[in-house]
mmCIF file of C-alpha atoms in Angstrom:
data_model
loop_
_atom_site.group_PDB
_atom_site.id
_atom_site.type_symbol
_atom_site.label_atom_id
_atom_site.label_comp_id
_atom_site.label_asym_id
_atom_site.label_seq_id
_atom_site.Cartn_x
_atom_site.Cartn_y
_atom_site.Cartn_z
ATOM 1 C CA MET F 108 0.000 0.000 0.000
ATOM 2 C CA ILE F 109 1.334 3.463 -0.858
ATOM 3 C CA VAL F 110 2.512 5.217 2.305
ATOM 4 C CA SER F 111 1.635 8.867 2.814
ATOM 5 C CA ALA F 112 3.092 11.566 5.025
ATOM 6 C CA SER F 113 0.341 10.992 7.575
ATOM 7 C CA ALA F 114 1.778 7.678 8.701
ATOM 8 C CA ALA F 115 3.923 7.378 11.796
ATOM 9 C CA ASP F 116 6.958 5.137 12.086
ATOM 10 C CA THR F 117 6.452 2.531 14.825
ATOM 11 C CA GLY F 118 9.434 0.250 15.137
ATOM 12 C CA GLY F 119 9.927 -0.123 11.403
ATOM 13 C CA ARG F 120 6.217 -0.374 10.617
ATOM 14 C CA ARG F 121 4.130 2.474 9.295
ATOM 15 C CA ARG F 122 0.998 3.233 11.301
ATOM 16 C CA PHE F 123 -1.688 5.345 9.703
ATOM 17 C CA ILE F 124 -2.743 8.405 11.661
ATOM 18 C CA ALA F 125 -6.248 9.523 10.791
ATOM 19 C CA PRO F 126 -6.976 13.241 10.508
ATOM 20 C CA PRO F 127 -8.971 14.853 13.320
ATOM 21 C CA ARG F 128 -12.717 14.956 12.793
ATOM 22 C CA ASN F 129 -12.831 18.708 12.245
ATOM 23 C CA ALA F 130 -10.260 18.378 9.451
ATOM 24 C CA VAL F 131 -12.420 16.020 7.373
ATOM 25 C CA ASP F 132 -14.693 17.677 4.822
ATOM 26 C CA ALA F 133 -18.094 15.969 4.701
ATOM 27 C CA ALA F 134 -17.714 15.909 0.896
ATOM 28 C CA CYS F 135 -15.071 13.222 1.439
ATOM 29 C CA PHE F 136 -17.866 10.699 2.025
ATOM 30 C CA ALA F 137 -19.119 11.099 -1.543
ATOM 31 C CA GLN F 138 -16.191 8.938 -2.676
ATOM 32 C CA PRO F 139 -17.228 5.591 -4.203
ATOM 33 C CA ILE F 140 -15.515 3.701 -1.399
ATOM 34 C CA TYR F 141 -18.210 4.935 1.019
ATOM 35 C CA ALA F 142 -21.155 4.038 -1.239
ATOM 36 C CA GLY F 143 -22.273 1.179 1.010
ATOM 37 C CA LEU F 144 -22.529 3.473 4.033
ATOM 38 C CA ARG F 145 -24.913 6.065 2.615
ATOM 39 C CA ASP F 146 -27.407 5.395 5.427
ATOM 40 C CA PHE F 147 -24.798 6.582 7.921
ATOM 41 C CA GLN F 148 -23.746 9.845 6.257
ATOM 42 C CA ASP F 149 -24.765 11.840 9.330
ATOM 43 C CA LEU F 150 -22.614 9.723 11.654
ATOM 44 C CA MET F 151 -19.598 10.220 9.406
ATOM 45 C CA GLY F 152 -20.094 13.836 8.413
ATOM 46 C CA ALA F 153 -21.444 15.451 11.604
ATOM 47 C CA PRO F 154 -19.095 17.928 13.302
ATOM 48 C CA ASP F 155 -19.137 16.051 16.619
ATOM 49 C CA TRP F 156 -18.455 12.447 17.564
ATOM 50 C CA PRO F 157 -21.397 10.318 18.659
ATOM 51 C CA THR F 158 -20.984 8.807 22.101
ATOM 52 C CA ILE F 159 -20.546 5.048 22.156
ATOM 53 C CA ALA F 160 -23.936 4.709 23.869
ATOM 54 C CA ALA F 161 -25.638 6.844 21.213
ATOM 55 C CA LEU F 162 -23.900 4.951 18.427
ATOM 56 C CA ASP F 163 -24.944 1.616 19.942
ATOM 57 C CA ALA F 164 -28.554 2.767 20.214
ATOM 58 C CA ARG F 165 -28.580 4.069 16.639
ATOM 59 C CA LEU F 166 -27.080 0.941 15.071
ATOM 60 C CA ALA F 167 -29.084 -1.534 17.194
ATOM 61 C CA LEU F 168 -26.939 -4.543 16.303
ATOM 62 C CA PRO F 169 -28.785 -7.873 16.789
ATOM 63 C CA ASP F 170 -27.382 -9.673 19.861
ATOM 64 C CA LYS F 171 -24.334 -7.388 19.909
ATOM 65 C CA HIS F 172 -23.552 -4.129 21.693
ATOM 66 C CA LEU F 173 -20.835 -1.555 21.281
ATOM 67 C CA ALA F 174 -19.014 -1.207 24.589
ATOM 68 C CA GLU F 175 -16.661 1.652 25.287
ATOM 69 C CA GLN F 176 -13.129 0.315 25.514
ATOM 70 C CA ASP F 177 -11.877 1.345 28.926
ATOM 71 C CA GLU F 178 -10.067 -0.266 31.858
ATOM 72 C CA ALA F 179 -13.309 -1.653 33.273
ATOM 73 C CA LEU F 180 -14.142 -3.423 30.011
ATOM 74 C CA LEU F 181 -10.659 -4.820 29.518
ATOM 75 C CA ALA F 182 -10.489 -6.074 33.110
ATOM 76 C CA ASP F 183 -12.308 -9.234 32.044
ATOM 77 C CA GLY F 184 -9.061 -10.348 30.375
ATOM 78 C CA LEU F 185 -10.876 -11.699 27.331
ATOM 79 C CA HIS F 186 -9.538 -11.659 23.812
ATOM 80 C CA TYR F 187 -11.269 -9.004 21.678
ATOM 81 C CA GLU F 188 -12.900 -11.667 19.465
ATOM 82 C CA ALA F 189 -13.843 -13.945 22.375
ATOM 83 C CA ARG F 190 -15.604 -11.051 24.108
ATOM 84 C CA ILE F 191 -17.728 -10.482 21.002
ATOM 85 C CA ALA F 192 -18.621 -14.161 20.666
ATOM 86 C CA GLY F 193 -19.172 -14.909 24.349
ATOM 87 C CA ARG F 194 -20.597 -11.681 25.691
ATOM 88 C CA GLY F 195 -21.789 -9.872 22.588
ATOM 89 C CA ARG F 196 -19.689 -6.821 23.443
ATOM 90 C CA ILE F 197 -17.648 -5.098 20.736
ATOM 91 C CA ALA F 198 -14.871 -3.072 22.357
ATOM 92 C CA THR F 199 -15.042 0.383 20.769
ATOM 93 C CA ARG F 200 -12.791 3.365 21.379
ATOM 94 C CA ALA F 201 -14.456 6.740 21.760
ATOM 95 C CA ASP F 202 -13.760 9.484 19.204
ATOM 96 C CA ASN F 203 -11.951 7.069 16.905
ATOM 97 C CA TRP F 204 -12.428 6.803 13.133
ATOM 98 C CA HIS F 205 -11.166 3.216 12.908
ATOM 99 C CA ASP F 206 -13.643 1.942 15.475
ATOM 100 C CA LEU F 207 -16.496 4.055 14.101
ATOM 101 C CA PHE F 208 -16.057 2.456 10.679
ATOM 102 C CA ASN F 209 -15.819 -0.989 12.299
ATOM 103 C CA ALA F 210 -19.166 -0.360 14.005
ATOM 104 C CA LEU F 211 -20.739 0.812 10.735
ATOM 105 C CA ILE F 212 -19.563 -2.335 8.949
ATOM 106 C CA TRP F 213 -21.091 -4.439 11.731
ATOM 107 C CA ALA F 214 -24.379 -2.648 11.075
ATOM 108 C CA ARG F 215 -24.171 -2.806 7.266
ATOM 109 C CA TYR F 216 -22.742 -6.314 6.777
ATOM 110 C CA PRO F 217 -23.497 -8.247 9.989
ATOM 111 C CA ALA F 218 -23.315 -11.697 8.379
ATOM 112 C CA ILE F 219 -19.761 -11.012 7.193
ATOM 113 C CA LYS F 220 -18.657 -9.725 10.594
ATOM 114 C CA ARG F 221 -20.264 -12.662 12.418
ATOM 115 C CA ALA F 222 -18.573 -15.149 10.109
ATOM 116 C CA LEU F 223 -15.191 -13.480 10.601
ATOM 117 C CA ASN F 224 -15.645 -13.493 14.372
ATOM 118 C CA GLN F 225 -16.763 -17.140 14.384
ATOM 119 C CA GLN F 226 -13.704 -18.241 12.422
ATOM 120 C CA GLN F 227 -11.292 -16.105 14.443
ATOM 121 C CA CYS F 228 -12.579 -17.672 17.653
ATOM 122 C CA ARG F 229 -12.261 -21.167 16.195
ATOM 123 C CA HIS F 230 -8.613 -20.581 15.332
ATOM 124 C CA ILE F 231 -7.827 -18.798 18.606
ATOM 125 C CA ALA F 232 -9.092 -21.850 20.503
ATOM 126 C CA ALA F 233 -6.881 -24.138 18.426
ATOM 127 C CA MET F 234 -3.671 -22.120 18.758
ATOM 128 C CA ALA F 235 -1.243 -21.779 21.646
ATOM 129 C CA PRO F 236 -1.450 -18.420 23.453
ATOM 130 C CA GLY F 237 0.278 -15.683 21.488
ATOM 131 C CA GLN F 238 0.441 -17.707 18.269
ATOM 132 C CA ARG F 239 -1.448 -17.059 15.047
ATOM 133 C CA ASN F 240 -1.857 -19.159 11.941
ATOM 134 C CA ARG F 241 -2.216 -18.151 8.299
ATOM 135 C CA ALA F 242 -5.988 -18.383 8.395
ATOM 136 C CA GLN F 243 -6.082 -15.794 11.190
ATOM 137 C CA ALA F 244 -3.867 -13.536 9.101
ATOM 138 C CA ALA F 245 -6.226 -13.895 6.133
ATOM 139 C CA LEU F 246 -9.293 -13.210 8.261
ATOM 140 C CA THR F 247 -7.658 -10.116 9.730
ATOM 141 C CA GLN F 248 -6.557 -8.819 6.329
ATOM 142 C CA PHE F 249 -10.058 -9.164 4.970
ATOM 143 C CA ASP F 250 -11.576 -7.565 8.076
ATOM 144 C CA GLU F 251 -9.240 -4.570 7.752
ATOM 145 C CA THR F 252 -8.819 -4.206 3.976
ATOM 146 C CA GLY F 253 -11.369 -6.565 2.422
ATOM 147 C CA VAL F 254 -13.417 -5.883 -0.699
ATOM 148 C CA ILE F 255 -16.033 -8.108 -2.313
ATOM 149 C CA VAL F 256 -15.993 -7.954 -6.107
ATOM 150 C CA ARG F 257 -18.620 -9.561 -8.299
ATOM 151 C CA VAL F 258 -18.121 -10.478 -11.938
ATOM 152 C CA ARG F 259 -20.706 -11.661 -14.465
ATOM 153 C CA ASP F 260 -18.281 -13.602 -16.646
ATOM 154 C CA PRO F 261 -15.125 -15.117 -15.104
ATOM 155 C CA ALA F 262 -13.419 -14.728 -18.498
ATOM 156 C CA LEU F 263 -13.086 -11.047 -17.609
ATOM 157 C CA LEU F 264 -10.608 -11.980 -14.874
ATOM 158 C CA GLY F 265 -7.756 -12.861 -17.228
ATOM 159 C CA ALA F 266 -6.178 -9.409 -17.061
ATOM 160 C CA TRP F 267 -6.481 -9.377 -13.271
ATOM 161 C CA ASP F 268 -4.957 -12.857 -13.069
ATOM 162 C CA ARG F 269 -1.911 -11.500 -14.942
ATOM 163 C CA HIS F 270 -1.828 -8.139 -13.126
ATOM 164 C CA ASP F 271 -2.297 -6.526 -16.527
ATOM 165 C CA TRP F 272 -3.668 -3.366 -14.967
ATOM 166 C CA PRO F 273 -4.103 -1.285 -18.171
ATOM 167 C CA ALA F 274 -6.129 -4.139 -19.680
ATOM 168 C CA LEU F 275 -8.261 -4.452 -16.535
ATOM 169 C CA PHE F 276 -8.917 -0.760 -15.972
ATOM 170 C CA VAL F 277 -8.369 1.050 -19.301
ATOM 171 C CA ASP F 278 -9.198 -1.459 -22.031
ATOM 172 C CA GLY F 279 -11.785 -2.960 -19.692
ATOM 173 C CA ALA F 280 -13.237 0.334 -18.461
ATOM 174 C CA GLY F 281 -16.551 -0.384 -20.145
ATOM 175 C CA HIS F 282 -16.965 -3.561 -18.110
ATOM 176 C CA TRP F 283 -16.657 -1.553 -14.890
ATOM 177 C CA ARG F 284 -19.064 1.103 -16.141
ATOM 178 C CA ASN F 285 -21.794 -1.334 -17.220
ATOM 179 C CA GLY F 286 -21.516 -3.584 -14.166
ATOM 180 C CA ASP F 287 -19.910 -6.630 -15.782
ATOM 181 C CA ILE F 288 -17.404 -6.323 -12.946
ATOM 182 C CA ALA F 289 -18.075 -4.233 -9.850
ATOM 183 C CA VAL F 290 -17.290 -3.651 -6.208
ATOM 184 C CA ALA F 291 -20.199 -5.247 -4.352
ATOM 185 C CA ALA F 292 -19.042 -4.182 -0.882
ATOM 186 C CA VAL F 293 -16.121 -2.590 0.902
ATOM 187 C CA ILE F 294 -15.676 -4.554 4.133
ATOM 188 C CA GLY F 295 -12.317 -3.276 5.351
ATOM 189 C CA HIS F 296 -12.760 -0.593 7.969
ATOM 190 C CA ALA F 297 -9.051 0.304 7.740
ATOM 191 C CA LEU F 298 -9.575 1.128 4.052
ATOM 192 C CA LEU F 299 -12.470 3.394 4.977
ATOM 193 C CA GLU F 300 -10.342 5.132 7.577
ATOM 194 C CA GLN F 301 -7.451 5.699 5.191
ATOM 195 C CA ALA F 302 -9.803 7.041 2.513
ATOM 196 C CA LEU F 303 -10.307 10.056 4.792
ATOM 197 C CA LEU F 304 -7.272 11.293 2.875
ATOM 198 C CA PRO F 305 -8.757 11.206 -0.659
ATOM 199 C CA ASP F 306 -5.411 11.223 -2.481
ATOM 200 C CA ARG F 307 -4.142 8.150 -0.648
ATOM 201 C CA LEU F 308 -3.648 5.198 -3.002
ATOM 202 C CA LEU F 309 -5.361 2.197 -1.446
ATOM 203 C CA VAL F 310 -5.213 -1.507 -2.212
ATOM 204 C CA GLY F 311 -8.152 -3.755 -1.361
ATOM 205 C CA LYS F 312 -7.776 -7.470 -0.648
ATOM 206 C CA CYS F 313 -10.566 -9.150 -2.580
ATOM 207 C CA VAL F 314 -12.838 -12.153 -2.593
ATOM 208 C CA LEU F 315 -14.605 -12.695 -5.928
ATOM 209 C CA VAL F 316 -18.132 -13.873 -6.620
ATOM 210 C CA GLN F 317 -19.661 -14.737 -9.983
ATOM 211 C CA GLY F 318 -23.050 -13.039 -10.331
ATOM 212 C CA ASP F 319 -24.813 -9.760 -10.966
ATOM 213 C CA ASP F 320 -26.365 -8.929 -7.590
ATOM 214 C CA ASP F 321 -24.434 -7.198 -4.797
ATOM 215 C CA ALA F 322 -26.486 -8.513 -1.888
ATOM 216 C CA SER F 323 -26.227 -12.087 -3.155
ATOM 217 C CA ALA F 324 -22.464 -11.681 -3.542
ATOM 218 C CA VAL F 325 -22.120 -10.502 0.058
ATOM 219 C CA ALA F 326 -24.261 -13.396 1.295
ATOM 220 C CA ALA F 327 -22.163 -15.892 -0.680
ATOM 221 C CA VAL F 328 -18.946 -14.593 0.853
ATOM 222 C CA ALA F 329 -20.387 -14.643 4.369
ATOM 223 C CA GLN F 330 -21.431 -18.273 3.896
ATOM 224 C CA ALA F 331 -18.069 -19.268 2.412
ATOM 225 C CA ILE F 332 -16.235 -17.726 5.378
ATOM 226 C CA ALA F 333 -18.569 -19.353 7.896
ATOM 227 C CA ASP F 334 -18.073 -22.729 6.196
ATOM 228 C CA GLY F 335 -14.292 -22.320 6.154
ATOM 229 C CA GLU F 336 -14.209 -22.356 2.347
ATOM 230 C CA ARG F 337 -12.478 -18.977 2.060
ATOM 231 C CA LEU F 338 -9.806 -17.054 3.964
ATOM 232 C CA GLY F 339 -7.680 -20.010 4.910
ATOM 233 C CA ASP F 340 -4.557 -18.210 3.712
ATOM 234 C CA PRO F 341 -3.719 -14.572 2.837
ATOM 235 C CA LEU F 342 -2.599 -15.717 -0.623
ATOM 236 C CA GLU F 343 -6.250 -16.381 -1.490
ATOM 237 C CA LEU F 344 -6.918 -12.641 -1.493
ATOM 238 C CA ARG F 345 -6.547 -10.784 -4.785
ATOM 239 C CA PRO F 346 -4.975 -7.323 -4.477
ATOM 240 C CA LEU F 347 -6.972 -4.608 -6.232
ATOM 241 C CA PRO F 348 -5.513 -1.089 -6.610
ATOM 242 C CA LEU F 349 -8.764 0.744 -5.916
ATOM 243 C CA ALA F 350 -7.616 4.024 -7.458
ATOM 244 C CA GLY F 351 -7.455 2.232 -10.789
ATOM 245 C CA ILE F 352 -11.190 1.556 -10.968
ATOM 246 C CA PRO F 353 -12.757 3.955 -13.497
ATOM 247 C CA GLY F 354 -14.160 6.932 -11.603
ATOM 248 C CA TRP F 355 -12.407 6.125 -8.330
ATOM 249 C CA HIS F 356 -9.498 8.546 -8.703
ATOM 250 C CA ALA F 357 -9.156 12.008 -10.190
ATOM 251 C CA ARG F 358 -5.967 11.484 -12.200
ATOM 252 C CA GLN F 359 -6.348 8.301 -14.247
ATOM 253 C CA ALA F 360 -4.077 9.173 -17.175
ATOM 254 C CA ALA F 361 -2.142 6.443 -18.974
ATOM 255 C CA THR F 362 0.983 7.385 -17.025
ATOM 256 C CA PHE F 363 -0.884 6.755 -13.784
ATOM 257 C CA TYR F 364 -1.370 3.083 -14.644
ATOM 258 C CA ALA F 365 2.373 2.800 -15.350
ATOM 259 C CA ARG F 366 3.216 3.341 -11.665
ATOM 260 C CA ALA F 367 4.825 0.029 -10.771
ATOM 261 C CA ASP F 368 5.039 1.021 -7.094
ATOM 262 C CA TYR F 369 1.238 0.950 -6.953
ATOM 263 C CA PHE F 370 0.144 -1.227 -9.902
ATOM 264 C CA ARG F 371 2.469 -4.040 -8.999
ATOM 265 C CA PRO F 372 3.451 -6.908 -11.307
ATOM 266 C CA LEU F 373 2.373 -10.472 -10.586
ATOM 267 C CA ARG F 374 4.775 -12.412 -8.400
ATOM 268 C CA PRO F 375 6.122 -15.588 -10.039
ATOM 269 C CA GLY F 376 3.990 -18.586 -9.168
ATOM 270 C CA ARG F 377 1.098 -16.562 -7.715
ATOM 271 C CA VAL F 378 -2.277 -18.057 -8.635
ATOM 272 C CA TYR F 379 -5.656 -16.857 -7.404
ATOM 273 C CA PRO F 380 -8.725 -18.987 -6.560
ATOM 274 C CA ALA F 381 -11.733 -19.045 -8.872
ATOM 275 C CA ALA F 382 -14.724 -16.855 -8.143
ATOM 276 C CA LEU F 383 -17.399 -18.174 -5.810
ATOM 277 C CA GLY F 384 -20.699 -19.081 -7.332
#
């Protein structure tokens, strides 16, 4: 992922620092990446943060509650995922973009979030304390940066399979515009947070579904995760440079698609799974 000046260096890793709420123009939420959250425009664009209690009441998650992350909550010693599964409490930091977007994704795509939580808890129970397996890494990547893409004809995926980005986005622009291939849902709340800086070049980690209906695509992915048929390894996830999608970035000249630091070539031996459906 392209690193911007608003990242902080933390022991060799780059940690994104979100802008303060009063520095975010409400027009930012007109970006295509936020299309699935239109019902929550007021929560994103209002000048003041909602309290966790007000947010919980507004979202009314079935069998789940947002709980302010404080010392009293964390005193139970539970893993974040185990607390959600066992007590129905989603630890949520106040005045925090990352956790606000996580809550909105719980409200918008609850079946996806429940499936991710179910699988995380299954793997946590099977692993020694402090250890993580590749399935947990895949589940986390999708939770943070996941995108569901649907495609009507899998033959359209050849360019993506090869990382032939000009063919996918320029020669294939008409397929994106007429819905032959489309983003059905943005799941990753970290992507949504980073899009607060509109010029930031983001990469989604994708699961594909064959079909022409967004809701059905989301349901298929939720079922595949719950059944353990997807997200067993991070290599299953297809990288998608989101700024390359027609209409998703302001400067999509031919030279833009030549940026090898963003539109990266295919690694030798890398093969992606077929679309669901």
